[in-house]
mmCIF file with all atom_site columns, C-alpha atoms in Angstrom:
data_model
loop_
_atom_site.group_PDB
_atom_site.id
_atom_site.type_symbol
_atom_site.label_atom_id
_atom_site.label_alt_id
_atom_site.label_comp_id
_atom_site.label_asym_id
_atom_site.label_entity_id
_atom_site.label_seq_id
_atom_site.pdbx_PDB_ins_code
_atom_site.Cartn_x
_atom_site.Cartn_y
_atom_site.Cartn_z
_atom_site.occupancy
_atom_site.B_iso_or_equiv
_atom_site.pdbx_formal_charge
_atom_site.auth_seq_id
_atom_site.auth_comp_id
_atom_site.auth_asym_id
_atom_site.auth_atom_id
_atom_site.pdbx_PDB_model_num
ATOM 1  C CA . MET A 1 1  ? -8.113 -15.318 -48.417 1.00 0.00 ? 869 MET A CA 1
ATOM 2  C CA . VAL A 1 2  ? -9.536 -17.240 -45.460 1.00 0.00 ? 870 VAL A CA 1
ATOM 3  C CA . LYS A 1 3  ? -6.724 -19.774 -45.750 1.00 0.00 ? 871 LYS A CA 1
ATOM 4  C CA . ARG A 1 4  ? -4.130 -17.009 -45.603 1.00 0.00 ? 872 ARG A CA 1
ATOM 5  C CA . MET A 1 5  ? -5.792 -15.468 -42.535 1.00 0.00 ? 873 MET A CA 1
ATOM 6  C CA . LEU A 1 6  ? -5.870 -18.850 -40.785 1.00 0.00 ? 874 LEU A CA 1
ATOM 7  C CA . GLU A 1 7  ? -2.167 -19.364 -41.522 1.00 0.00 ? 875 GLU A CA 1
ATOM 8  C CA . THR A 1 8  ? -1.370 -15.937 -40.089 1.00 0.00 ? 876 THR A CA 1
ATOM 9  C CA . LEU A 1 9  ? -3.395 -16.664 -36.946 1.00 0.00 ? 877 LEU A CA 1
ATOM 10 C CA . GLN A 1 10 ? -1.623 -19.992 -36.506 1.00 0.00 ? 878 GLN A CA 1
ATOM 11 C CA . LYS A 1 11 ? 1.769  -18.278 -36.786 1.00 0.00 ? 879 LYS A CA 1
ATOM 12 C CA . LEU A 1 12 ? 0.716  -15.743 -34.157 1.00 0.00 ? 880 LEU A CA 1
ATOM 13 C CA . ASP A 1 13 ? -0.528 -18.537 -31.904 1.00 0.00 ? 881 ASP A CA 1
ATOM 14 C CA . ARG A 1 14 ? 2.859  -20.272 -32.061 1.00 0.00 ? 882 ARG A CA 1
ATOM 15 C CA . ASP A 1 15 ? 4.801  -17.072 -31.324 1.00 0.00 ? 883 ASP A CA 1
ATOM 16 C CA . ASP A 1 16 ? 5.658  -17.007 -27.595 1.00 0.00 ? 884 ASP A CA 1
ATOM 17 C CA . ALA A 1 17 ? 7.587  -13.711 -27.592 1.00 0.00 ? 885 ALA A CA 1
ATOM 18 C CA . GLY A 1 18 ? 4.405  -11.635 -27.434 1.00 0.00 ? 886 GLY A CA 1
ATOM 19 C CA . ALA A 1 19 ? 3.005  -13.736 -24.610 1.00 0.00 ? 887 ALA A CA 1
ATOM 20 C CA . MET A 1 20 ? 6.186  -13.333 -22.575 1.00 0.00 ? 888 MET A CA 1
ATOM 21 C CA . SER A 1 21 ? 6.067  -9.572  -23.022 1.00 0.00 ? 889 SER A CA 1
ATOM 22 C CA . VAL A 1 22 ? 2.469  -9.456  -21.863 1.00 0.00 ? 890 VAL A CA 1
ATOM 23 C CA . GLU A 1 23 ? 3.332  -11.605 -18.843 1.00 0.00 ? 891 GLU A CA 1
ATOM 24 C CA . LYS A 1 24 ? 6.174  -9.274  -17.890 1.00 0.00 ? 892 LYS A CA 1
ATOM 25 C CA . ILE A 1 25 ? 3.902  -6.241  -18.190 1.00 0.00 ? 893 ILE A CA 1
ATOM 26 C CA . LEU A 1 26 ? 1.258  -7.929  -16.035 1.00 0.00 ? 894 LEU A CA 1
ATOM 27 C CA . ILE A 1 27 ? 3.821  -8.824  -13.370 1.00 0.00 ? 895 ILE A CA 1
ATOM 28 C CA . LEU A 1 28 ? 5.088  -5.238  -13.275 1.00 0.00 ? 896 LEU A CA 1
ATOM 29 C CA . ALA A 1 29 ? 1.528  -3.961  -13.039 1.00 0.00 ? 897 ALA A CA 1
ATOM 30 C CA . ILE A 1 30 ? 0.754  -6.342  -10.163 1.00 0.00 ? 898 ILE A CA 1
ATOM 31 C CA . ILE A 1 31 ? 3.764  -4.966  -8.298  1.00 0.00 ? 899 ILE A CA 1
ATOM 32 C CA . ALA A 1 32 ? 3.414  -1.291  -9.210  1.00 0.00 ? 900 ALA A CA 1
ATOM 33 C CA . LEU A 1 33 ? -0.336 -0.739  -8.821  1.00 0.00 ? 901 LEU A CA 1
ATOM 34 C CA . PRO A 1 34 ? -0.579 -1.519  -5.093  1.00 0.00 ? 902 PRO A CA 1
ATOM 35 C CA . ILE A 1 35 ? 2.429  0.705   -4.425  1.00 0.00 ? 903 ILE A CA 1
ATOM 36 C CA . LEU A 1 36 ? 0.857  3.564   -6.369  1.00 0.00 ? 904 LEU A CA 1
ATOM 37 C CA . ILE A 1 37 ? -2.477 3.098   -4.610  1.00 0.00 ? 905 ILE A CA 1
ATOM 38 C CA . VAL A 1 38 ? -0.833 3.190   -1.177  1.00 0.00 ? 906 VAL A CA 1
ATOM 39 C CA . LEU A 1 39 ? 1.177  6.276   -2.096  1.00 0.00 ? 907 LEU A CA 1
ATOM 40 C CA . LEU A 1 40 ? -1.933 8.067   -3.320  1.00 0.00 ? 908 LEU A CA 1
ATOM 41 C CA . LEU A 1 41 ? -4.066 7.090   -0.321  1.00 0.00 ? 909 LEU A CA 1
ATOM 42 C CA . PHE A 1 42 ? -1.453 8.018   2.282   1.00 0.00 ? 910 PHE A CA 1
ATOM 43 C CA . ARG A 1 43 ? 0.120  10.923  0.393   1.00 0.00 ? 911 ARG A CA 1
ATOM 44 C CA . GLN A 1 44 ? -0.545 13.524  3.088   1.00 0.00 ? 912 GLN A CA 1
ATOM 45 C CA . LYS A 1 45 ? 0.695  11.311  5.924   1.00 0.00 ? 913 LYS A CA 1
ATOM 46 C CA . ILE A 1 46 ? 3.848  10.410  3.991   1.00 0.00 ? 914 ILE A CA 1
ATOM 47 C CA . GLU A 1 47 ? 4.479  14.054  3.131   1.00 0.00 ? 915 GLU A CA 1
ATOM 48 C CA . GLY A 1 48 ? 3.997  15.059  6.770   1.00 0.00 ? 916 GLY A CA 1
ATOM 49 C CA . TRP A 1 49 ? 6.378  12.357  7.952   1.00 0.00 ? 917 TRP A CA 1
ATOM 50 C CA . PHE A 1 50 ? 9.077  13.488  5.489   1.00 0.00 ? 918 PHE A CA 1
ATOM 51 C CA . ASN A 1 51 ? 8.606  17.116  6.523   1.00 0.00 ? 919 ASN A CA 1
ATOM 52 C CA . GLN A 1 52 ? 8.887  16.148  10.191  1.00 0.00 ? 920 GLN A CA 1
ATOM 53 C CA . GLN A 1 53 ? 12.075 14.169  9.561   1.00 0.00 ? 921 GLN A CA 1
ATOM 54 C CA . SER A 1 54 ? 13.516 17.037  7.548   1.00 0.00 ? 922 SER A CA 1
ATOM 55 C CA . SER A 1 55 ? 12.754 19.489  10.360  1.00 0.00 ? 923 SER A CA 1
ATOM 56 C CA . THR A 1 56 ? 14.345 17.134  12.884  1.00 0.00 ? 924 THR A CA 1
ATOM 57 C CA . LEU A 1 57 ? 17.483 16.904  10.783  1.00 0.00 ? 925 LEU A CA 1
ATOM 58 C CA . ASP A 1 58 ? 17.595 20.675  10.300  1.00 0.00 ? 926 ASP A CA 1
ATOM 59 C CA . SER A 1 59 ? 17.224 21.372  14.009  1.00 0.00 ? 927 SER A CA 1
ATOM 60 C CA . THR A 1 60 ? 19.848 18.763  14.886  1.00 0.00 ? 928 THR A CA 1
ATOM 61 C CA . ASN A 1 61 ? 22.231 20.234  12.326  1.00 0.00 ? 929 ASN A CA 1
ATOM 62 C CA . ASN A 1 62 ? 21.652 23.821  13.502  1.00 0.00 ? 930 ASN A CA 1
ATOM 63 C CA . ASN A 1 63 ? 22.226 22.891  17.154  1.00 0.00 ? 931 ASN A CA 1
ATOM 64 C CA . GLY A 1 64 ? 25.662 21.512  16.358  1.00 0.00 ? 932 GLY A CA 1
ATOM 65 C CA . GLY A 1 65 ? 24.615 17.940  17.002  1.00 0.00 ? 933 GLY A CA 1
#
């Protein structure tokens, strides 16, 4: 039984597909987490900026500009 478990562990150790998937997930996490943190920290400022830009566009559009 121990021999079979060792063989299975050796097969898993040689399999690179799982490692590549984990690397891709880690790379995506390294990119996505800072973006999410910034969005959460500055949520109110970003929302205010978008509302201000929307109001500017609305007033420009209503004035015939």
